Amino acid sequence: MTYEDDVQKEVRRATGVFTGIGVLMILLGAFAILIPNVASWGMTVLIGWILVIGSAFLFAWSFTAPGALNVIARIAWSVLTLAAGLFLLINPDKGAKALTLILIIYFLAAGVVRLAAAFAQRGIPGAGWLGLNGALSLIIGLIFLADYPHSADWAIGLLVGIDLIFSGWTLILLSQEAKSEALGT
């Protein structure tokens, strides 16, 4: 077997793995879209655990700060992070509402900023796409806001599902492109 054959075999293996991961992401995204309340709850719990574990690292990091005031500030930061994580873990329904409210604020603010930037850049190539992106962000924020607090049951799961599907599809396309580029097919 030649070096070129080894490379082709490795490319096929790697692109197969990435294609498989992409398919799995699409399936998980479809699950999140079909059962968004379960996905929203799961994401809230996941974020809660990330914050709890992160708070331990922040606490340990606190003692590397120069000066007592800096140590106290970092400890306060770690305690706040722990409290936020525990809140999400103990009250995932309320946590999902809080996260959804943050998403609403984000989409509304991002929509306004993108529309303003598109308006300021009118006449420049791409400004229309930026304006469309801003309008869509604003519409998403308004849809979530109109159904808040009930949108907390489905908003996070829906967004995560859509992102997983697009990310999975992108991974599949990129792996196929890399395969055809590397193998010259």
JSON list of C-alpha atoms in Angstrom, two decimals:
[
{"chain": "A", "resi": 1, "resn": "MET", "atom": "CA", "xyz": [0.00, 0.00, 0.00]},
{"chain": "A", "resi": 2, "resn": "THR", "atom": "CA", "xyz": [1.40, 3.39, -0.97]},
{"chain": "A", "resi": 3, "resn": "TYR", "atom": "CA", "xyz": [1.38, 6.63, 0.97]},
{"chain": "A", "resi": 4, "resn": "GLU", "atom": "CA", "xyz": [-1.30, 8.00, -1.37]},
{"chain": "A", "resi": 5, "resn": "ASP", "atom": "CA", "xyz": [-3.53, 4.99, -0.69]},
{"chain": "A", "resi": 6, "resn": "ASP", "atom": "CA", "xyz": [-3.09, 5.51, 3.05]},
{"chain": "A", "resi": 7, "resn": "VAL", "atom": "CA", "xyz": [-4.04, 9.15, 2.70]},
{"chain": "A", "resi": 8, "resn": "GLN", "atom": "CA", "xyz": [-7.13, 8.31, 0.65]},
{"chain": "A", "resi": 9, "resn": "LYS", "atom": "CA", "xyz": [-8.19, 5.68, 3.19]},
{"chain": "A", "resi": 10, "resn": "GLU", "atom": "CA", "xyz": [-7.76, 8.16, 6.05]},
{"chain": "A", "resi": 11, "resn": "VAL", "atom": "CA", "xyz": [-9.71, 10.86, 4.18]},
{"chain": "A", "resi": 12, "resn": "ARG", "atom": "CA", "xyz": [-12.58, 8.42, 3.56]},
{"chain": "A", "resi": 13, "resn": "ARG", "atom": "CA", "xyz": [-12.58, 7.38, 7.22]},
{"chain": "A", "resi": 14, "resn": "ALA", "atom": "CA", "xyz": [-12.48, 10.93, 8.55]},
{"chain": "A", "resi": 15, "resn": "THR", "atom": "CA", "xyz": [-15.19, 12.21, 6.21]},
{"chain": "A", "resi": 16, "resn": "GLY", "atom": "CA", "xyz": [-17.32, 9.21, 7.12]},
{"chain": "A", "resi": 17, "resn": "VAL", "atom": "CA", "xyz": [-16.98, 10.07, 10.80]},
{"chain": "A", "resi": 18, "resn": "PHE", "atom": "CA", "xyz": [-17.88, 13.71, 10.17]},
{"chain": "A", "resi": 19, "resn": "THR", "atom": "CA", "xyz": [-20.83, 12.72, 8.01]},
{"chain": "A", "resi": 20, "resn": "GLY", "atom": "CA", "xyz": [-22.02, 10.39, 10.76]},
{"chain": "A", "resi": 21, "resn": "ILE", "atom": "CA", "xyz": [-21.71, 13.15, 13.37]},
{"chain": "A", "resi": 22, "resn": "GLY", "atom": "CA", "xyz": [-23.63, 15.48, 11.03]},
{"chain": "A", "resi": 23, "resn": "VAL", "atom": "CA", "xyz": [-26.44, 12.95, 10.65]},
{"chain": "A", "resi": 24, "resn": "LEU", "atom": "CA", "xyz": [-26.56, 12.49, 14.43]},
{"chain": "A", "resi": 25, "resn": "MET", "atom": "CA", "xyz": [-26.76, 16.27, 14.90]},
{"chain": "A", "resi": 26, "resn": "ILE", "atom": "CA", "xyz": [-29.64, 16.47, 12.43]},
{"chain": "A", "resi": 27, "resn": "LEU", "atom": "CA", "xyz": [-31.50, 13.70, 14.27]},
{"chain": "A", "resi": 28, "resn": "LEU", "atom": "CA", "xyz": [-30.93, 15.41, 17.63]},
{"chain": "A", "resi": 29, "resn": "GLY", "atom": "CA", "xyz": [-32.09, 18.70, 16.12]},
{"chain": "A", "resi": 30, "resn": "ALA", "atom": "CA", "xyz": [-35.25, 17.05, 14.79]},
{"chain": "A", "resi": 31, "resn": "PHE", "atom": "CA", "xyz": [-35.88, 15.58, 18.25]},
{"chain": "A", "resi": 32, "resn": "ALA", "atom": "CA", "xyz": [-35.42, 19.04, 19.82]},
{"chain": "A", "resi": 33, "resn": "ILE", "atom": "CA", "xyz": [-37.86, 20.57, 17.35]},
{"chain": "A", "resi": 34, "resn": "LEU", "atom": "CA", "xyz": [-40.43, 17.80, 17.74]},
{"chain": "A", "resi": 35, "resn": "ILE", "atom": "CA", "xyz": [-40.26, 17.86, 21.55]},
{"chain": "A", "resi": 36, "resn": "PRO", "atom": "CA", "xyz": [-39.01, 21.39, 22.30]},
{"chain": "A", "resi": 37, "resn": "ASN", "atom": "CA", "xyz": [-40.18, 21.42, 25.92]},
{"chain": "A", "resi": 38, "resn": "VAL", "atom": "CA", "xyz": [-37.93, 18.42, 26.73]},
{"chain": "A", "resi": 39, "resn": "ALA", "atom": "CA", "xyz": [-35.02, 20.03, 24.87]},
{"chain": "A", "resi": 40, "resn": "SER", "atom": "CA", "xyz": [-35.60, 23.35, 26.66]},
{"chain": "A", "resi": 41, "resn": "TRP", "atom": "CA", "xyz": [-35.60, 21.60, 30.03]},
{"chain": "A", "resi": 42, "resn": "GLY", "atom": "CA", "xyz": [-32.47, 19.64, 29.07]},
{"chain": "A", "resi": 43, "resn": "MET", "atom": "CA", "xyz": [-30.60, 22.75, 27.94]},
{"chain": "A", "resi": 44, "resn": "THR", "atom": "CA", "xyz": [-31.56, 24.57, 31.14]},
{"chain": "A", "resi": 45, "resn": "VAL", "atom": "CA", "xyz": [-30.23, 21.69, 33.25]},
{"chain": "A", "resi": 46, "resn": "LEU", "atom": "CA", "xyz": [-27.08, 21.45, 31.11]},
{"chain": "A", "resi": 47, "resn": "ILE", "atom": "CA", "xyz": [-26.39, 25.17, 31.53]},
{"chain": "A", "resi": 48, "resn": "GLY", "atom": "CA", "xyz": [-27.03, 24.79, 35.26]},
{"chain": "A", "resi": 49, "resn": "TRP", "atom": "CA", "xyz": [-24.41, 22.04, 35.53]},
{"chain": "A", "resi": 50, "resn": "ILE", "atom": "CA", "xyz": [-21.94, 24.05, 33.46]},
{"chain": "A", "resi": 51, "resn": "LEU", "atom": "CA", "xyz": [-22.34, 26.97, 35.85]},
{"chain": "A", "resi": 52, "resn": "VAL", "atom": "CA", "xyz": [-21.99, 24.78, 38.96]},
{"chain": "A", "resi": 53, "resn": "ILE", "atom": "CA", "xyz": [-18.84, 23.10, 37.65]},
{"chain": "A", "resi": 54, "resn": "GLY", "atom": "CA", "xyz": [-17.51, 26.44, 36.39]},
{"chain": "A", "resi": 55, "resn": "SER", "atom": "CA", "xyz": [-18.04, 27.98, 39.82]},
{"chain": "A", "resi": 56, "resn": "ALA", "atom": "CA", "xyz": [-15.64, 25.44, 41.34]},
{"chain": "A", "resi": 57, "resn": "PHE", "atom": "CA", "xyz": [-12.95, 26.46, 38.86]},
{"chain": "A", "resi": 58, "resn": "LEU", "atom": "CA", "xyz": [-13.66, 30.15, 39.51]},
{"chain": "A", "resi": 59, "resn": "PHE", "atom": "CA", "xyz": [-13.38, 29.56, 43.24]},
{"chain": "A", "resi": 60, "resn": "ALA", "atom": "CA", "xyz": [-10.02, 27.83, 42.86]},
{"chain": "A", "resi": 61, "resn": "TRP", "atom": "CA", "xyz": [-8.85, 30.59, 40.51]},
{"chain": "A", "resi": 62, "resn": "SER", "atom": "CA", "xyz": [-9.83, 33.22, 43.12]},
{"chain": "A", "resi": 63, "resn": "PHE", "atom": "CA", "xyz": [-6.79, 32.46, 45.23]},
{"chain": "A", "resi": 64, "resn": "THR", "atom": "CA", "xyz": [-4.38, 33.31, 42.42]},
{"chain": "A", "resi": 65, "resn": "ALA", "atom": "CA", "xyz": [-5.44, 36.96, 42.48]},
{"chain": "A", "resi": 66, "resn": "PRO", "atom": "CA", "xyz": [-3.04, 39.54, 43.85]},
{"chain": "A", "resi": 67, "resn": "GLY", "atom": "CA", "xyz": [-4.44, 41.25, 46.95]},
{"chain": "A", "resi": 68, "resn": "ALA", "atom": "CA", "xyz": [-7.25, 40.40, 49.32]},
{"chain": "A", "resi": 69, "resn": "LEU", "atom": "CA", "xyz": [-9.81, 42.62, 47.58]},
{"chain": "A", "resi": 70, "resn": "ASN", "atom": "CA", "xyz": [-9.27, 40.81, 44.28]},
{"chain": "A", "resi": 71, "resn": "VAL", "atom": "CA", "xyz": [-9.56, 37.43, 46.00]},
{"chain": "A", "resi": 72, "resn": "ILE", "atom": "CA", "xyz": [-12.83, 38.49, 47.64]},
{"chain": "A", "resi": 73, "resn": "ALA", "atom": "CA", "xyz": [-14.19, 39.81, 44.31]},
{"chain": "A", "resi": 74, "resn": "ARG", "atom": "CA", "xyz": [-13.37, 36.55, 42.55]},
{"chain": "A", "resi": 75, "resn": "ILE", "atom": "CA", "xyz": [-14.90, 34.49, 45.37]},
{"chain": "A", "resi": 76, "resn": "ALA", "atom": "CA", "xyz": [-18.05, 36.60, 45.08]},
{"chain": "A", "resi": 77, "resn": "TRP", "atom": "CA", "xyz": [-18.06, 35.91, 41.33]},
{"chain": "A", "resi": 78, "resn": "SER", "atom": "CA", "xyz": [-17.76, 32.16, 41.96]},
{"chain": "A", "resi": 79, "resn": "VAL", "atom": "CA", "xyz": [-20.56, 32.24, 44.55]},
{"chain": "A", "resi": 80, "resn": "LEU", "atom": "CA", "xyz": [-22.81, 34.15, 42.14]},
{"chain": "A", "resi": 81, "resn": "THR", "atom": "CA", "xyz": [-22.03, 31.62, 39.39]},
{"chain": "A", "resi": 82, "resn": "LEU", "atom": "CA", "xyz": [-22.81, 28.76, 41.79]},
{"chain": "A", "resi": 83, "resn": "ALA", "atom": "CA", "xyz": [-26.09, 30.40, 42.81]},
{"chain": "A", "resi": 84, "resn": "ALA", "atom": "CA", "xyz": [-27.13, 30.85, 39.17]},
{"chain": "A", "resi": 85, "resn": "GLY", "atom": "CA", "xyz": [-26.27, 27.24, 38.38]},
{"chain": "A", "resi": 86, "resn": "LEU", "atom": "CA", "xyz": [-28.12, 25.90, 41.40]},
{"chain": "A", "resi": 87, "resn": "PHE", "atom": "CA", "xyz": [-31.13, 28.06, 40.53]},
{"chain": "A", "resi": 88, "resn": "LEU", "atom": "CA", "xyz": [-31.27, 26.49, 37.06]},
{"chain": "A", "resi": 89, "resn": "LEU", "atom": "CA", "xyz": [-30.86, 22.97, 38.47]},
{"chain": "A", "resi": 90, "resn": "ILE", "atom": "CA", "xyz": [-33.39, 23.34, 41.29]},
{"chain": "A", "resi": 91, "resn": "ASN", "atom": "CA", "xyz": [-35.95, 25.32, 39.27]},
{"chain": "A", "resi": 92, "resn": "PRO", "atom": "CA", "xyz": [-35.52, 24.32, 35.61]},
{"chain": "A", "resi": 93, "resn": "ASP", "atom": "CA", "xyz": [-38.95, 25.73, 34.71]},
{"chain": "A", "resi": 94, "resn": "LYS", "atom": "CA", "xyz": [-38.16, 29.15, 36.18]},
{"chain": "A", "resi": 95, "resn": "GLY", "atom": "CA", "xyz": [-34.64, 28.87, 34.77]},
{"chain": "A", "resi": 96, "resn": "ALA", "atom": "CA", "xyz": [-36.03, 28.26, 31.28]},
{"chain": "A", "resi": 97, "resn": "LYS", "atom": "CA", "xyz": [-38.20, 31.37, 31.69]},
{"chain": "A", "resi": 98, "resn": "ALA", "atom": "CA", "xyz": [-35.17, 33.41, 32.73]},
{"chain": "A", "resi": 99, "resn": "LEU", "atom": "CA", "xyz": [-33.09, 32.08, 29.82]},
{"chain": "A", "resi": 100, "resn": "THR", "atom": "CA", "xyz": [-35.95, 32.72, 27.41]},
{"chain": "A", "resi": 101, "resn": "LEU", "atom": "CA", "xyz": [-36.24, 36.30, 28.67]},
{"chain": "A", "resi": 102, "resn": "ILE", "atom": "CA", "xyz": [-32.51, 36.74, 28.05]},
{"chain": "A", "resi": 103, "resn": "LEU", "atom": "CA", "xyz": [-33.00, 35.34, 24.51]},
{"chain": "A", "resi": 104, "resn": "ILE", "atom": "CA", "xyz": [-35.90, 37.73, 23.91]},
{"chain": "A", "resi": 105, "resn": "ILE", "atom": "CA", "xyz": [-33.80, 40.70, 24.97]},
{"chain": "A", "resi": 106, "resn": "TYR", "atom": "CA", "xyz": [-30.91, 39.45, 22.83]},
{"chain": "A", "resi": 107, "resn": "PHE", "atom": "CA", "xyz": [-33.00, 38.96, 19.68]},
{"chain": "A", "resi": 108, "resn": "LEU", "atom": "CA", "xyz": [-34.78, 42.31, 20.05]},
{"chain": "A", "resi": 109, "resn": "ALA", "atom": "CA", "xyz": [-31.53, 44.20, 20.70]},
{"chain": "A", "resi": 110, "resn": "ALA", "atom": "CA", "xyz": [-29.64, 42.37, 17.95]},
{"chain": "A", "resi": 111, "resn": "GLY", "atom": "CA", "xyz": [-32.47, 43.04, 15.51]},
{"chain": "A", "resi": 112, "resn": "VAL", "atom": "CA", "xyz": [-32.52, 46.75, 16.25]},
{"chain": "A", "resi": 113, "resn": "VAL", "atom": "CA", "xyz": [-28.72, 47.06, 16.08]},
{"chain": "A", "resi": 114, "resn": "ARG", "atom": "CA", "xyz": [-28.49, 45.10, 12.82]},
{"chain": "A", "resi": 115, "resn": "LEU", "atom": "CA", "xyz": [-31.28, 47.11, 11.22]},
{"chain": "A", "resi": 116, "resn": "ALA", "atom": "CA", "xyz": [-29.60, 50.35, 12.31]},
{"chain": "A", "resi": 117, "resn": "ALA", "atom": "CA", "xyz": [-26.25, 49.15, 10.94]},
{"chain": "A", "resi": 118, "resn": "ALA", "atom": "CA", "xyz": [-27.88, 48.10, 7.66]},
{"chain": "A", "resi": 119, "resn": "PHE", "atom": "CA", "xyz": [-29.58, 51.48, 7.38]},
{"chain": "A", "resi": 120, "resn": "ALA", "atom": "CA", "xyz": [-26.27, 53.26, 8.08]},
{"chain": "A", "resi": 121, "resn": "GLN", "atom": "CA", "xyz": [-24.50, 51.07, 5.48]},
{"chain": "A", "resi": 122, "resn": "ARG", "atom": "CA", "xyz": [-27.19, 51.25, 2.79]},
{"chain": "A", "resi": 123, "resn": "GLY", "atom": "CA", "xyz": [-25.66, 51.22, -0.65]},
{"chain": "A", "resi": 124, "resn": "ILE", "atom": "CA", "xyz": [-22.76, 49.04, 0.52]},
{"chain": "A", "resi": 125, "resn": "PRO", "atom": "CA", "xyz": [-22.80, 45.44, -0.72]},
{"chain": "A", "resi": 126, "resn": "GLY", "atom": "CA", "xyz": [-24.22, 43.11, 1.92]},
{"chain": "A", "resi": 127, "resn": "ALA", "atom": "CA", "xyz": [-26.19, 45.77, 3.76]},
{"chain": "A", "resi": 128, "resn": "GLY", "atom": "CA", "xyz": [-29.44, 44.26, 2.53]},
{"chain": "A", "resi": 129, "resn": "TRP", "atom": "CA", "xyz": [-28.51, 40.87, 3.98]},
{"chain": "A", "resi": 130, "resn": "LEU", "atom": "CA", "xyz": [-27.62, 42.54, 7.26]},
{"chain": "A", "resi": 131, "resn": "GLY", "atom": "CA", "xyz": [-30.99, 44.30, 7.23]},
{"chain": "A", "resi": 132, "resn": "LEU", "atom": "CA", "xyz": [-32.80, 41.03, 6.51]},
{"chain": "A", "resi": 133, "resn": "ASN", "atom": "CA", "xyz": [-30.90, 39.37, 9.35]},
{"chain": "A", "resi": 134, "resn": "GLY", "atom": "CA", "xyz": [-31.88, 42.22, 11.66]},
{"chain": "A", "resi": 135, "resn": "ALA", "atom": "CA", "xyz": [-35.52, 42.03, 10.63]},
{"chain": "A", "resi": 136, "resn": "LEU", "atom": "CA", "xyz": [-35.61, 38.27, 11.22]},
{"chain": "A", "resi": 137, "resn": "SER", "atom": "CA", "xyz": [-33.96, 38.66, 14.63]},
{"chain": "A", "resi": 138, "resn": "LEU", "atom": "CA", "xyz": [-36.51, 41.30, 15.55]},
{"chain": "A", "resi": 139, "resn": "ILE", "atom": "CA", "xyz": [-39.40, 39.09, 14.38]},
{"chain": "A", "resi": 140, "resn": "ILE", "atom": "CA", "xyz": [-38.08, 36.11, 16.38]},
{"chain": "A", "resi": 141, "resn": "GLY", "atom": "CA", "xyz": [-37.76, 38.29, 19.48]},
{"chain": "A", "resi": 142, "resn": "LEU", "atom": "CA", "xyz": [-41.30, 39.63, 19.03]},
{"chain": "A", "resi": 143, "resn": "ILE", "atom": "CA", "xyz": [-42.72, 36.11, 18.53]},
{"chain": "A", "resi": 144, "resn": "PHE", "atom": "CA", "xyz": [-41.06, 34.92, 21.74]},
{"chain": "A", "resi": 145, "resn": "LEU", "atom": "CA", "xyz": [-42.15, 38.06, 23.57]},
{"chain": "A", "resi": 146, "resn": "ALA", "atom": "CA", "xyz": [-45.78, 37.75, 22.41]},
{"chain": "A", "resi": 147, "resn": "ASP", "atom": "CA", "xyz": [-46.02, 34.25, 23.91]},
{"chain": "A", "resi": 148, "resn": "TYR", "atom": "CA", "xyz": [-43.88, 34.86, 27.00]},
{"chain": "A", "resi": 149, "resn": "PRO", "atom": "CA", "xyz": [-43.81, 33.18, 29.55]},
{"chain": "A", "resi": 150, "resn": "HIS", "atom": "CA", "xyz": [-45.28, 30.22, 27.62]},
{"chain": "A", "resi": 151, "resn": "SER", "atom": "CA", "xyz": [-42.57, 30.55, 24.98]},
{"chain": "A", "resi": 152, "resn": "ALA", "atom": "CA", "xyz": [-40.12, 29.35, 27.64]},
{"chain": "A", "resi": 153, "resn": "ASP", "atom": "CA", "xyz": [-41.57, 25.87, 27.13]},
{"chain": "A", "resi": 154, "resn": "TRP", "atom": "CA", "xyz": [-40.50, 25.71, 23.50]},
{"chain": "A", "resi": 155, "resn": "ALA", "atom": "CA", "xyz": [-38.19, 28.58, 22.51]},
{"chain": "A", "resi": 156, "resn": "ILE", "atom": "CA", "xyz": [-34.85, 27.21, 23.73]},
{"chain": "A", "resi": 157, "resn": "GLY", "atom": "CA", "xyz": [-35.55, 23.72, 22.38]},
{"chain": "A", "resi": 158, "resn": "LEU", "atom": "CA", "xyz": [-36.68, 25.08, 19.03]},
{"chain": "A", "resi": 159, "resn": "LEU", "atom": "CA", "xyz": [-33.60, 27.28, 18.63]},
{"chain": "A", "resi": 160, "resn": "VAL", "atom": "CA", "xyz": [-31.23, 24.52, 19.71]},
{"chain": "A", "resi": 161, "resn": "GLY", "atom": "CA", "xyz": [-32.97, 22.11, 17.32]},
{"chain": "A", "resi": 162, "resn": "ILE", "atom": "CA", "xyz": [-32.71, 24.48, 14.38]},
{"chain": "A", "resi": 163, "resn": "ASP", "atom": "CA", "xyz": [-29.06, 25.15, 15.17]},
{"chain": "A", "resi": 164, "resn": "LEU", "atom": "CA", "xyz": [-28.29, 21.43, 15.42]},
{"chain": "A", "resi": 165, "resn": "ILE", "atom": "CA", "xyz": [-29.94, 20.73, 12.08]},
{"chain": "A", "resi": 166, "resn": "PHE", "atom": "CA", "xyz": [-28.07, 23.52, 10.29]},
{"chain": "A", "resi": 167, "resn": "SER", "atom": "CA", "xyz": [-24.79, 22.61, 12.00]},
{"chain": "A", "resi": 168, "resn": "GLY", "atom": "CA", "xyz": [-25.22, 18.94, 11.11]},
{"chain": "A", "resi": 169, "resn": "TRP", "atom": "CA", "xyz": [-26.08, 19.75, 7.52]},
{"chain": "A", "resi": 170, "resn": "THR", "atom": "CA", "xyz": [-23.06, 22.07, 7.31]},
{"chain": "A", "resi": 171, "resn": "LEU", "atom": "CA", "xyz": [-20.79, 19.37, 8.72]},
{"chain": "A", "resi": 172, "resn": "ILE", "atom": "CA", "xyz": [-22.04, 16.86, 6.15]},
{"chain": "A", "resi": 173, "resn": "LEU", "atom": "CA", "xyz": [-21.54, 19.32, 3.29]},
{"chain": "A", "resi": 174, "resn": "LEU", "atom": "CA", "xyz": [-18.07, 20.32, 4.48]},
{"chain": "A", "resi": 175, "resn": "SER", "atom": "CA", "xyz": [-16.99, 16.70, 4.91]},
{"chain": "A", "resi": 176, "resn": "GLN", "atom": "CA", "xyz": [-18.21, 15.81, 1.43]},
{"chain": "A", "resi": 177, "resn": "GLU", "atom": "CA", "xyz": [-16.47, 18.86, -0.02]},
{"chain": "A", "resi": 178, "resn": "ALA", "atom": "CA", "xyz": [-13.24, 17.94, 1.78]},
{"chain": "A", "resi": 179, "resn": "LYS", "atom": "CA", "xyz": [-13.53, 14.37, 0.53]},
{"chain": "A", "resi": 180, "resn": "SER", "atom": "CA", "xyz": [-14.03, 15.41, -3.09]},
{"chain": "A", "resi": 181, "resn": "GLU", "atom": "CA", "xyz": [-11.22, 17.98, -2.84]},
{"chain": "A", "resi": 182, "resn": "ALA", "atom": "CA", "xyz": [-8.77, 15.53, -1.25]},
{"chain": "A", "resi": 183, "resn": "LEU", "atom": "CA", "xyz": [-9.64, 12.61, -3.48]},
{"chain": "A", "resi": 184, "resn": "GLY", "atom": "CA", "xyz": [-10.20, 14.62, -6.65]},
{"chain": "A", "resi": 185, "resn": "THR", "atom": "CA", "xyz": [-13.66, 13.15, -7.24]}
]
